[in-house]
Amino acid sequence: MAQLSVPVKSLTTSCKFSHIHIPKSAFFSHCLPPFPSFTTKPSLFVQPSYPLSALRYRTLTPCNCNKSDIISQLELGKPEPKGKPEKRVNGIFWIILLNIGVFIADHFFHVNGAKDLYLYHTWPAWYQFVTATFCHANWKHLSSNLFFLYIFGKLVEEEEGNLALWLSYILTGVGANLVSWLVLPRNTVSVGASGAVFGLFTISVLVKMSWDWRKILEVLILGQFVIEKVMEAAQASTSLSGTFHGGYTLQSVNHIAHLSGALVGVLLVWLLSKVPSAPLDQ
């Protein structure tokens, strides 16, 4: 059997093969065992001074690198993922819970003073313009408003933040109630979040509006659906029409509140667009 004829001590020297390139990095110098070196060109037909089987029992130099070193070197220079920071949406759920809580206190537990939160047009208290946006005539009226309130309120909060959601809800709701109080008869009582819903719908559309024909078509389709469904929900309040708290009548479909809430939403977006934003380098 042909074997190699080389000195045993030459096995511990460094590799000098001209056709092998060894990177001179710390990783390879610590993790790879030393290569055998031959001072002369090996001959396959010379009798060696030691058996070839001795090569099988050589002690390899242990690798003193660990998994974390390998991962850190492989991931070195890898760009960190960039993305828009995730915003937690909480405000819309508090508004929904507040609407449900007022409804339960009013219609299930009949809490004293719950009816005082309604907006009575004869001589309203200042706080009724706010509290009436959290009151509803019946469950159908509430459930429909909550459905659209969640959709458009969540869009506004994700885009503009928690504070902007609360301000948009209150300002559009108060604006809708104020216009209703100025226009409707004095023997009317107004309740519902429909004005605020239309305001949030308008704001959610305008803050993302572009002249893309697909966006415009989406707004037209969604807007027509919202108007139709909210008006159907408002008609559910006709069950309370007639005598109510000393001769008051509940407005069945408050179109004035719907339109004025949407207009207040447009006004808010227009006013905010006039506010100069801070430079990015500050």
XYZ file of N, CA and C in Angstrom:
846
model
N 0.860 -1.195 0.000
C 0.000 0.000 0.000
C 0.886 1.231 0.000
N 0.584 2.184 -0.836
C 1.397 3.397 -0.939
C 1.143 4.279 0.250
N 2.169 4.794 0.844
C 2.066 5.681 1.975
C 2.972 6.875 1.764
N 2.805 7.911 2.638
C 3.593 9.136 2.512
C 4.845 9.019 3.352
N 5.943 9.574 2.883
C 7.207 9.573 3.622
C 7.516 11.008 4.020
N 7.111 11.381 5.259
C 7.353 12.739 5.779
C 7.744 12.620 7.237
N 8.499 13.551 7.791
C 8.818 13.538 9.226
C 7.568 13.793 10.045
N 7.506 13.173 11.232
C 6.334 13.332 12.098
C 6.238 14.747 12.627
N 7.358 15.404 12.944
C 7.308 16.738 13.543
C 6.753 17.778 12.599
N 6.778 17.504 11.313
C 6.253 18.505 10.372
C 4.746 18.629 10.426
N 4.062 17.729 11.161
C 2.600 17.782 11.227
C 2.123 18.939 12.088
N 2.956 19.518 12.899
C 2.519 20.587 13.799
C 2.817 21.976 13.249
N 3.371 22.053 12.076
C 3.680 23.365 11.495
C 2.485 23.885 10.728
N 2.567 25.124 10.297
C 1.446 25.756 9.584
C 1.391 25.310 8.138
N 0.238 25.523 7.521
C 0.010 25.078 6.147
C 0.692 26.013 5.178
N 1.356 25.438 4.155
C 2.047 26.230 3.144
C 1.633 25.846 1.743
N 0.437 25.233 1.606
C -0.025 24.924 0.270
C -0.283 26.224 -0.465
N 0.237 26.319 -1.655
C 0.077 27.554 -2.425
C -1.332 27.710 -2.981
N -2.094 26.613 -3.096
C -3.422 26.711 -3.698
C -4.533 26.827 -2.670
N -4.218 26.944 -1.371
C -5.223 27.098 -0.316
C -5.059 28.479 0.297
N -6.182 29.213 0.362
C -6.156 30.564 0.961
C -6.845 30.523 2.310
N -6.119 30.864 3.357
C -6.651 30.865 4.710
C -6.874 32.316 5.131
N -8.120 32.719 5.414
C -8.363 34.093 5.880
C -7.676 34.334 7.219
N -7.035 35.500 7.326
C -6.313 35.834 8.560
C -7.246 36.590 9.500
N -8.278 35.935 9.957
C -9.215 36.555 10.892
C -9.164 35.818 12.208
N -9.648 36.490 13.242
C -9.626 35.884 14.577
C -10.517 34.662 14.655
N -11.590 34.680 13.882
C -12.520 33.550 13.939
C -11.861 32.272 13.444
N -11.211 32.337 12.262
C -10.616 31.131 11.701
C -9.360 30.731 12.471
N -8.624 31.682 13.003
C -7.399 31.322 13.716
C -7.697 30.615 15.027
N -8.906 30.809 15.597
C -9.239 30.143 16.850
C -10.013 28.862 16.653
N -10.703 28.749 15.559
C -11.629 27.627 15.426
C -11.126 26.509 14.526
N -10.134 26.746 13.677
C -9.676 25.695 12.769
C -8.398 25.071 13.299
N -8.263 23.758 13.214
C -7.015 23.101 13.637
C -5.914 23.401 12.650
N -4.684 23.291 13.096
C -3.556 23.590 12.175
C -3.485 22.565 11.054
N -3.164 23.065 9.848
C -3.015 22.193 8.684
C -1.607 21.619 8.649
N -1.465 20.396 8.157
C -0.116 19.816 8.024
C 0.656 20.501 6.921
N 1.932 20.596 7.092
C 2.809 21.258 6.120
C 3.864 20.264 5.646
N 4.228 20.386 4.396
C 5.230 19.497 3.786
C 6.351 20.357 3.252
N 7.541 20.060 3.698
C 8.706 20.824 3.237
C 9.080 20.447 1.827
N 8.741 19.257 1.437
C 9.029 18.805 0.077
C 7.760 18.280 -0.527
N 7.754 18.173 -1.813
C 6.593 17.639 -2.516
C 6.428 16.169 -2.161
N 5.270 15.801 -1.660
C 5.099 14.403 -1.217
C 5.139 13.441 -2.391
N 5.711 12.316 -2.108
C 5.789 11.264 -3.115
C 4.932 10.103 -2.656
N 4.170 9.547 -3.569
C 3.267 8.455 -3.250
C 3.948 7.085 -3.309
N 5.197 7.053 -3.624
C 5.855 5.753 -3.821
C 7.095 5.622 -2.944
N 7.109 6.255 -1.786
C 8.242 6.174 -0.865
C 7.761 5.594 0.444
N 8.563 4.835 1.121
C 8.213 4.220 2.387
C 8.317 5.249 3.511
N 7.272 5.504 4.255
C 7.341 6.505 5.319
C 7.976 5.926 6.567
N 8.253 6.861 7.509
C 8.864 6.436 8.767
C 7.812 6.178 9.852
N 6.518 6.381 9.563
C 5.469 6.089 10.537
C 4.239 5.691 9.753
N 3.364 4.878 10.338
C 2.161 4.417 9.617
C 1.149 5.553 9.422
N 0.397 5.454 8.338
C -0.637 6.465 8.023
C -1.769 6.452 9.039
N -1.978 5.309 9.716
C -3.068 5.225 10.689
C -2.848 6.143 11.882
N -1.608 6.611 12.092
C -1.366 7.515 13.218
C -2.056 8.847 13.028
N -2.333 9.213 11.764
C -3.023 10.481 11.509
C -4.440 10.478 12.079
N -5.038 9.298 12.226
C -6.409 9.230 12.697
C -6.526 9.607 14.174
N -5.464 9.528 14.917
C -5.523 9.743 16.364
C -4.842 11.034 16.782
N -4.655 11.968 15.833
C -4.091 13.270 16.190
C -5.067 14.044 17.049
N -4.545 14.777 17.992
C -5.371 15.628 18.858
C -5.566 16.973 18.189
N -6.841 17.311 17.884
C -7.136 18.576 17.227
C -7.192 19.705 18.247
N -6.828 20.881 17.804
C -6.892 22.055 18.684
C -8.341 22.418 18.953
N -8.778 22.480 20.209
C -10.194 22.768 20.493
C -10.572 24.177 20.068
N -11.823 24.322 19.612
C -12.344 25.620 19.189
C -12.858 26.361 20.415
N -12.308 27.536 20.708
C -12.721 28.292 21.878
C -13.723 29.393 21.542
N -14.451 29.240 20.416
C -15.512 30.188 20.085
C -16.850 29.534 20.392
N -17.826 30.331 20.704
C -19.146 29.811 21.041
C -20.173 30.292 20.037
N -21.413 29.885 20.273
C -22.500 30.186 19.330
C -22.767 31.680 19.258
N -22.652 32.369 20.418
C -22.931 33.792 20.398
C -21.923 34.552 19.566
N -20.630 34.103 19.589
C -19.627 34.758 18.756
C -19.947 34.596 17.285
N -20.377 33.392 16.913
C -20.693 33.141 15.508
C -21.873 34.001 15.066
N -22.920 34.045 15.903
C -24.106 34.821 15.547
C -23.783 36.297 15.469
N -22.956 36.776 16.419
C -22.637 38.196 16.421
C -21.839 38.589 15.195
N -20.934 37.687 14.714
C -20.162 38.008 13.534
C -20.997 37.882 12.272
N -21.910 36.902 12.266
C -22.758 36.768 11.087
C -23.732 37.926 10.961
N -24.216 38.441 12.104
C -25.184 39.530 12.082
C -24.533 40.899 12.121
N -23.189 40.953 12.119
C -22.506 42.225 12.146
C -22.782 42.999 10.869
N -23.195 44.195 11.015
C -23.498 45.000 9.839
C -24.895 44.807 9.301
N -25.681 43.927 9.897
C -27.055 43.718 9.435
C -27.909 44.889 9.874
N -28.577 45.572 8.958
C -29.367 46.747 9.349
C -30.544 46.359 10.217
N -30.794 47.182 11.225
C -31.926 46.933 12.102
C -33.228 47.208 11.352
N -34.253 46.410 11.615
C -35.509 46.615 10.897
C -36.102 47.977 11.205
N -36.476 48.678 10.139
C -37.073 49.993 10.274
C -38.556 49.891 9.989
N -39.344 50.545 10.772
C -40.784 50.525 10.571
C -41.457 51.539 11.460
N -42.689 51.827 11.165
C -43.452 52.769 11.956
C -43.751 52.160 13.313
N -43.420 52.864 14.397
C -43.681 52.299 15.724
C -45.156 52.020 15.927
N -45.413 50.895 16.526
C -46.797 50.478 16.729
C -47.468 51.363 17.766
N -48.662 51.824 17.434
C -49.434 52.659 18.341
C -50.523 51.822 18.990
N -50.587 51.923 20.286
C -51.620 51.206 21.014
C -52.901 52.018 20.991
N -53.989 51.366 20.638
C -55.281 52.027 20.521
C -56.091 51.717 21.775
N -56.305 52.725 22.615
C -57.053 52.544 23.849
C -58.219 53.512 23.974
N -58.064 54.711 23.445
C -59.066 55.742 23.636
C -60.434 55.375 23.109
N -60.492 54.737 21.953
C -61.785 54.402 21.349
C -62.543 53.401 22.216
N -61.823 52.505 22.892
C -62.492 51.531 23.744
C -63.066 52.203 24.992
N -62.388 53.219 25.517
C -62.925 53.942 26.665
C -64.180 54.728 26.280
N -64.190 55.292 25.088
C -65.384 56.008 24.627
C -66.553 55.036 24.467
N -66.276 53.873 23.909
C -67.335 52.868 23.740
C -67.857 52.407 25.098
N -66.945 52.135 26.030
C -67.378 51.707 27.367
C -68.184 52.789 28.068
N -67.830 54.029 27.861
C -68.582 55.121 28.479
C -69.996 55.198 27.912
N -70.148 55.027 26.611
C -71.472 55.012 26.005
C -72.316 53.851 26.532
N -71.700 52.680 26.621
C -72.435 51.507 27.127
C -72.799 51.688 28.590
N -71.871 52.240 29.377
C -72.154 52.441 30.793
C -73.302 53.404 31.034
N -73.350 54.499 30.289
C -74.460 55.449 30.430
C -75.773 54.803 30.010
N -75.737 53.999 28.953
C -76.962 53.346 28.482
C -77.494 52.360 29.534
N -76.604 51.571 30.130
C -77.029 50.610 31.154
C -77.588 51.336 32.376
N -76.904 52.389 32.800
C -77.382 53.138 33.951
C -78.736 53.777 33.683
N -78.988 54.177 32.446
C -80.232 54.869 32.111
C -81.389 53.905 31.894
N -81.187 52.851 31.105
C -82.295 51.999 30.671
C -82.459 50.725 31.481
N -81.429 50.295 32.190
C -81.537 49.060 32.970
C -81.678 49.339 34.468
N -80.851 50.215 34.993
C -80.893 50.501 36.425
C -81.709 51.751 36.746
N -82.061 52.502 35.722
C -82.882 53.712 35.889
C -82.312 54.606 36.990
N -81.050 54.915 36.839
C -80.351 55.746 37.820
C -80.956 57.150 37.811
N -81.178 57.670 39.014
C -81.706 59.026 39.125
C -80.702 60.026 38.551
N -81.183 60.899 37.705
C -80.315 61.893 37.096
C -79.778 61.489 35.740
N -80.000 60.237 35.317
C -79.510 59.818 34.005
C -80.197 60.596 32.881
N -81.509 60.858 33.063
C -82.239 61.615 32.047
C -81.804 63.074 31.999
N -81.157 63.553 33.062
C -80.669 64.927 33.061
C -79.471 65.122 32.144
N -78.917 64.031 31.645
C -77.794 64.127 30.711
C -78.255 64.406 29.282
N -79.548 64.266 29.025
C -80.076 64.551 27.696
C -80.023 66.059 27.427
N -80.083 66.422 26.152
C -80.071 67.827 25.767
C -81.509 68.299 25.570
N -82.001 69.095 26.530
C -83.348 69.664 26.448
C -83.241 71.064 25.847
N -83.932 71.265 24.725
C -83.735 72.477 23.951
C -84.391 73.713 24.570
N -85.286 73.553 25.538
C -85.945 74.722 26.119
C -84.957 75.584 26.900
N -84.279 74.996 27.838
C -83.269 75.711 28.626
C -82.170 74.725 29.005
N -81.245 74.395 28.075
C -80.251 73.350 28.339
C -79.152 73.843 29.269
N -78.643 72.913 30.064
C -77.433 73.177 30.850
C -76.216 73.037 29.941
N -75.160 73.716 30.307
C -73.986 73.732 29.441
C -73.396 72.339 29.242
N -73.425 71.508 30.287
C -72.820 70.176 30.186
C -73.645 69.223 29.334
N -74.914 69.527 29.097
C -75.757 68.634 28.298
C -75.331 68.575 26.840
N -74.667 69.594 26.353
C -74.163 69.557 24.983
C -73.073 68.489 24.833
N -72.410 68.163 25.944
C -71.378 67.111 25.928
C -71.973 65.764 26.292
N -72.734 65.725 27.385
C -73.238 64.442 27.891
C -74.267 63.805 26.960
N -74.982 64.608 26.175
C -75.981 64.042 25.268
C -75.347 63.170 24.203
N -74.053 63.376 23.912
C -73.385 62.543 22.910
C -73.114 61.131 23.423
N -73.258 60.903 24.728
C -73.057 59.578 25.307
C -74.386 58.895 25.657
N -75.506 59.520 25.350
C -76.827 58.967 25.652
C -77.497 58.485 24.374
N -78.312 57.436 24.499
C -79.000 56.870 23.338
C -80.419 56.477 23.719
N -81.276 56.458 22.694
C -82.701 56.214 22.920
C -82.986 54.752 23.213
N -82.384 53.818 22.476
C -82.612 52.391 22.680
C -81.391 51.623 22.193
N -81.483 50.304 22.291
C -80.304 49.474 21.975
C -79.930 49.541 20.501
N -80.897 49.557 19.614
C -80.588 49.626 18.186
C -79.877 50.928 17.853
N -80.338 51.987 18.457
C -79.692 53.285 18.258
C -78.241 53.242 18.744
N -78.004 52.633 19.898
C -76.665 52.552 20.467
C -75.757 51.640 19.656
N -76.236 50.439 19.324
C -75.377 49.451 18.667
C -74.893 49.934 17.309
N -75.757 50.581 16.570
C -75.344 51.075 15.259
C -74.301 52.181 15.387
N -74.513 53.084 16.327
C -73.535 54.157 16.524
C -72.194 53.603 17.002
N -72.227 52.607 17.875
C -70.975 52.030 18.370
C -70.200 51.336 17.257
N -70.909 50.710 16.333
C -70.240 50.022 15.230
C -69.417 51.001 14.402
N -70.036 52.111 13.985
C -69.317 53.094 13.172
C -68.347 53.907 14.017
N -68.676 54.073 15.285
C -67.755 54.781 16.161
C -66.447 54.014 16.308
N -66.537 52.702 16.408
C -65.322 51.891 16.522
C -64.489 51.967 15.238
N -65.143 51.860 14.097
C -64.410 51.858 12.824
C -63.681 53.181 12.611
N -64.411 54.289 12.647
C -63.813 55.580 12.311
C -63.027 56.163 13.475
N -63.449 55.871 14.702
C -62.662 56.329 15.838
C -61.304 55.654 15.895
N -61.264 54.382 15.572
C -59.988 53.660 15.560
C -59.061 54.203 14.473
N -59.624 54.541 13.323
C -58.811 55.112 12.251
C -58.215 56.451 12.662
N -59.021 57.283 13.301
C -58.529 58.589 13.731
C -57.454 58.435 14.808
N -57.667 57.526 15.754
C -56.681 57.356 16.821
C -55.377 56.774 16.289
N -55.451 55.838 15.377
C -54.231 55.267 14.802
C -53.449 56.309 14.011
N -54.135 57.224 13.392
C -53.478 58.224 12.550
C -53.025 59.441 13.338
N -53.844 59.892 14.297
C -53.569 61.160 14.972
C -53.293 61.013 16.459
N -53.670 59.904 17.075
C -53.381 59.717 18.489
C -54.618 59.783 19.374
N -54.394 59.472 20.661
C -55.481 59.381 21.633
C -56.122 60.739 21.897
N -55.312 61.759 22.124
C -55.846 63.089 22.417
C -56.670 63.624 21.256
N -56.187 63.419 20.036
C -56.926 63.892 18.864
C -58.278 63.193 18.739
N -58.343 61.915 19.124
C -59.614 61.191 19.076
C -60.630 61.803 20.038
N -60.217 62.017 21.288
C -61.136 62.586 22.277
C -61.593 63.990 21.878
N -60.672 64.809 21.414
C -61.037 66.158 20.985
C -61.982 66.119 19.786
N -61.706 65.219 18.851
C -62.569 65.117 17.671
C -63.969 64.665 18.057
N -64.060 63.686 18.935
C -65.368 63.179 19.358
C -66.165 64.262 20.081
N -65.535 64.918 21.035
C -66.252 65.910 21.841
C -66.610 67.143 21.020
N -65.652 67.653 20.230
C -65.904 68.879 19.486
C -66.952 68.684 18.392
N -66.877 67.572 17.682
C -67.880 67.333 16.643
C -69.247 67.049 17.256
N -69.269 66.312 18.373
C -70.546 66.057 19.043
C -71.166 67.309 19.615
N -70.350 68.157 20.258
C -70.859 69.411 20.806
C -71.309 70.340 19.684
N -70.538 70.396 18.613
C -70.932 71.237 17.488
C -72.251 70.798 16.876
N -72.455 69.485 16.742
C -73.712 68.980 16.202
C -74.879 69.310 17.120
N -74.702 69.167 18.437
C -75.769 69.490 19.382
C -76.055 70.987 19.425
N -75.016 71.785 19.289
C -75.216 73.232 19.324
C -76.033 73.704 18.128
N -75.706 73.197 16.940
C -76.473 73.572 15.748
C -77.908 73.059 15.853
N -78.076 71.854 16.380
C -79.428 71.316 16.563
C -80.239 72.181 17.517
N -79.609 72.632 18.592
C -80.318 73.489 19.554
C -80.728 74.819 18.931
N -79.913 75.335 18.013
C -80.229 76.609 17.386
C -81.318 76.484 16.329
N -81.443 75.308 15.703
C -82.340 75.155 14.558
C -83.650 74.474 14.933
N -83.603 73.448 15.741
C -84.795 72.635 16.009
C -85.738 73.329 16.993
N -86.986 72.878 17.064
C -87.963 73.482 17.988
C -87.535 73.328 19.442
N -88.079 74.188 20.294
C -87.683 74.216 21.693
C -88.261 73.068 22.504
N -89.268 72.378 22.004
C -89.819 71.233 22.740
C -89.159 69.921 22.306
N -87.890 69.986 21.912
C -87.157 68.823 21.415
C -86.065 68.447 22.411
N -85.782 67.159 22.479
C -84.655 66.658 23.259
C -83.758 65.845 22.318
N -82.467 66.059 22.400
C -81.513 65.409 21.494
C -80.607 64.477 22.280
N -80.417 63.273 21.760
C -79.472 62.307 22.324
C -78.794 61.577 21.168
N -77.647 60.975 21.466
C -76.987 60.129 20.478
C -75.623 60.648 20.065
N -74.789 59.719 19.592
C -73.438 60.035 19.134
C -73.362 60.144 17.623
N -74.516 60.297 16.955
C -74.508 60.315 15.491
C -73.725 61.499 14.939
N -73.864 62.671 15.578
C -73.104 63.827 15.120
C -71.605 63.596 15.224
N -71.162 63.000 16.351
C -69.742 62.695 16.507
C -69.288 61.619 15.530
N -70.164 60.651 15.233
C -69.817 59.601 14.271
C -69.565 60.199 12.894
N -70.444 61.104 12.457
C -70.243 61.745 11.162
C -68.982 62.613 11.164
N -68.696 63.239 12.296
C -67.478 64.027 12.379
C -66.228 63.169 12.288
N -66.218 62.037 12.998
C -65.065 61.132 12.929
C -64.922 60.522 11.544
N -66.051 60.239 10.902
C -65.993 59.713 9.542
C -65.341 60.721 8.606
N -65.724 61.967 8.712
C -65.146 63.003 7.860
C -63.663 63.186 8.131
N -63.292 63.197 9.404
C -61.883 63.382 9.749
C -61.039 62.210 9.274
N -61.525 60.991 9.479
C -60.766 59.806 9.063
C -60.564 59.771 7.552
N -61.497 60.322 6.806
C -61.362 60.358 5.347
C -60.392 61.449 4.928
N -60.510 62.627 5.515
C -59.714 63.773 5.077
C -58.239 63.626 5.434
N -57.927 63.023 6.570
C -56.521 62.906 6.959
C -55.759 61.929 6.069
N -56.482 61.055 5.368
C -55.839 60.102 4.460
C -56.241 60.329 3.010
N -56.871 61.455 2.757
C -57.400 61.703 1.429
C -56.272 62.011 0.451
N -56.390 61.484 -0.743
C -55.488 61.783 -1.847
C -56.313 61.807 -3.128
N -55.684 62.276 -4.183
C -56.398 62.389 -5.456
C -56.328 61.103 -6.263
N -56.045 60.001 -5.575
C -56.074 58.702 -6.229
C -57.534 58.320 -6.497
N -57.848 57.914 -7.714
C -59.241 57.620 -8.067
C -59.784 56.455 -7.254
N -58.907 55.545 -6.813
C -59.364 54.422 -5.997
C -59.778 54.892 -4.610
N -59.030 55.859 -4.051
C -59.413 56.413 -2.759
C -60.738 57.152 -2.852
N -60.921 57.911 -3.919
C -62.165 58.664 -4.084
C -63.353 57.719 -4.214
N -63.188 56.648 -4.979
C -64.267 55.681 -5.125
C -64.562 54.998 -3.800
N -63.527 54.693 -3.027
C -63.727 54.076 -1.718
C -64.505 54.994 -0.788
N -64.192 56.278 -0.809
C -64.891 57.237 0.039
C -66.357 57.346 -0.355
N -66.633 57.372 -1.651
C -68.020 57.487 -2.108
C -68.849 56.272 -1.679
N -68.280 55.079 -1.851
C -69.020 53.860 -1.490
C -69.225 53.783 0.020
N -68.150 54.011 0.775
C -68.239 53.915 2.230
C -69.113 55.027 2.796
N -68.995 56.224 2.246
C -69.801 57.331 2.739
C -71.283 57.102 2.540
N -71.664 56.595 1.376
C -73.073 56.319 1.127
C -73.608 55.273 2.097
N -72.793 54.257 2.401
C -73.210 53.204 3.332
C -73.357 53.757 4.746
N -72.412 54.591 5.162
C -72.465 55.148 6.512
C -73.693 56.026 6.688
N -73.947 56.885 5.728
C -75.100 57.783 5.832
C -76.398 56.989 5.927
N -76.513 55.960 5.085
C -77.746 55.170 5.080
C -77.952 54.435 6.402
N -76.903 53.799 6.921
C -77.043 52.994 8.129
C -77.234 53.861 9.373
N -76.530 54.969 9.449
C -76.695 55.829 10.616
C -78.084 56.443 10.643
N -78.608 56.787 9.490
C -79.961 57.344 9.445
C -80.990 56.281 9.834
N -80.753 55.045 9.441
C -81.663 53.980 9.857
C -81.635 53.805 11.370
N -80.452 53.910 11.951
C -80.349 53.786 13.404
C -81.020 54.957 14.108
N -80.912 56.136 13.520
C -81.548 57.300 14.138
C -83.061 57.177 14.127
N -83.604 56.507 13.131
C -85.048 56.324 13.068
C -85.554 55.399 14.174
N -84.652 54.641 14.784
C -85.069 53.760 15.875
C -85.513 54.546 17.095
N -85.139 55.807 17.188
C -85.535 56.620 18.337
C -86.981 57.087 18.264
N -87.710 56.743 17.216
C -89.113 57.172 17.107
C -89.983 56.533 18.189
N -89.494 55.458 18.821
C -90.285 54.829 19.875
C -90.458 55.742 21.079
N -89.584 56.730 21.214
C -89.694 57.667 22.326
C -90.347 58.981 21.923
N -90.859 59.052 20.705
C -91.507 60.279 20.270
C -92.789 60.482 21.050
N -93.179 61.725 21.192
C -94.386 62.048 21.938
C -94.024 62.710 23.248
N -94.868 62.522 24.252
C -94.633 63.176 25.537
C -93.411 62.573 26.207
N -92.493 63.433 26.625
C -91.246 62.966 27.229
C -90.760 64.045 28.179
N -90.791 63.741 29.463
C -90.321 64.674 30.491
C -91.022 66.022 30.383
N -92.338 65.992 30.537
C -93.077 67.247 30.599
C -93.316 67.893 29.260
N -93.627 67.108 28.246
C -93.993 67.675 26.963
C -92.892 67.710 25.932
N -91.677 67.252 26.279
C -90.588 67.223 25.304
C -90.813 66.087 24.315
N -90.356 66.280 23.081
C -90.401 65.228 22.070
C -88.989 64.940 21.591
N -88.701 63.664 21.443
C -87.380 63.250 20.981
C -87.334 63.326 19.468
N -86.337 64.038 18.944
C -86.207 64.164 17.491
C -85.897 62.796 16.898
N -86.734 62.341 15.958
C -86.592 60.987 15.427
C -85.322 60.844 14.599
N -85.141 61.644 13.583
C -83.940 61.603 12.748
C -83.369 63.012 12.704
N -82.276 63.216 13.414
C -81.701 64.552 13.508
C -80.716 64.756 12.362
N -81.249 65.081 11.192
C -80.386 65.314 10.037
C -79.495 66.535 10.256
N -79.973 67.478 11.038
C -79.174 68.669 11.307
C -77.898 68.289 12.056
N -78.025 67.388 13.033
C -76.851 66.955 13.798
C -75.871 66.182 12.925
N -76.384 65.352 12.032
C -75.504 64.586 11.146
C -74.696 65.518 10.257
N -75.378 66.447 9.620
C -74.698 67.353 8.694
C -73.745 68.284 9.429
N -74.183 68.815 10.552
C -73.321 69.740 11.284
C -72.110 69.030 11.883
N -72.274 67.772 12.320
C -71.119 67.026 12.818
C -70.075 66.808 11.739
N -70.526 66.502 10.537
C -69.594 66.330 9.422
C -68.903 67.650 9.079
N -69.642 68.748 9.112
C -69.047 70.052 8.796
C -68.040 70.472 9.863
N -68.341 70.181 11.119
C -67.374 70.488 12.173
C -66.095 69.679 11.981
N -66.223 68.414 11.540
C -65.035 67.612 11.247
C -64.196 68.214 10.139
N -64.852 68.711 9.090
C -64.123 69.380 8.003
C -63.428 70.631 8.526
N -64.120 71.376 9.383
C -63.531 72.599 9.934
C -62.311 72.294 10.793
N -62.377 71.230 11.579
C -61.237 70.864 12.419
C -60.019 70.511 11.578
N -60.222 69.706 10.539
C -59.098 69.325 9.683
C -58.516 70.548 8.990
N -59.382 71.465 8.567
C -58.909 72.674 7.899
C -58.108 73.552 8.848
N -58.577 73.690 10.086
C -57.844 74.496 11.054
C -56.489 73.887 11.400
N -56.460 72.571 11.559
C -55.192 71.911 11.874
C -54.194 72.004 10.718
N -54.722 72.033 9.495
C -53.822 72.162 8.340
C -53.165 73.529 8.279
N -53.756 74.528 8.944
C -53.179 75.868 8.966
C -52.137 76.053 10.055
N -52.081 75.093 10.993
C -51.097 75.194 12.066
C -49.742 74.772 11.539
N -48.712 75.620 11.635
C -47.383 75.236 11.116
C -46.779 74.134 11.959
N -46.221 73.156 11.303
C -45.567 72.043 12.000
C -44.122 72.385 12.304
N -43.595 71.773 13.361
C -42.214 72.022 13.766
C -41.251 71.407 12.763
N -40.107 72.041 12.488
C -39.112 71.447 11.569
C -38.600 70.115 12.083
N -38.228 69.259 11.152
C -37.759 67.918 11.527
C -36.433 67.926 12.233
N -35.595 68.953 11.989
C -34.253 68.968 12.597
C -34.245 69.485 14.020
N -35.419 69.914 14.520
C -35.480 70.400 15.885
C -35.771 69.268 16.845
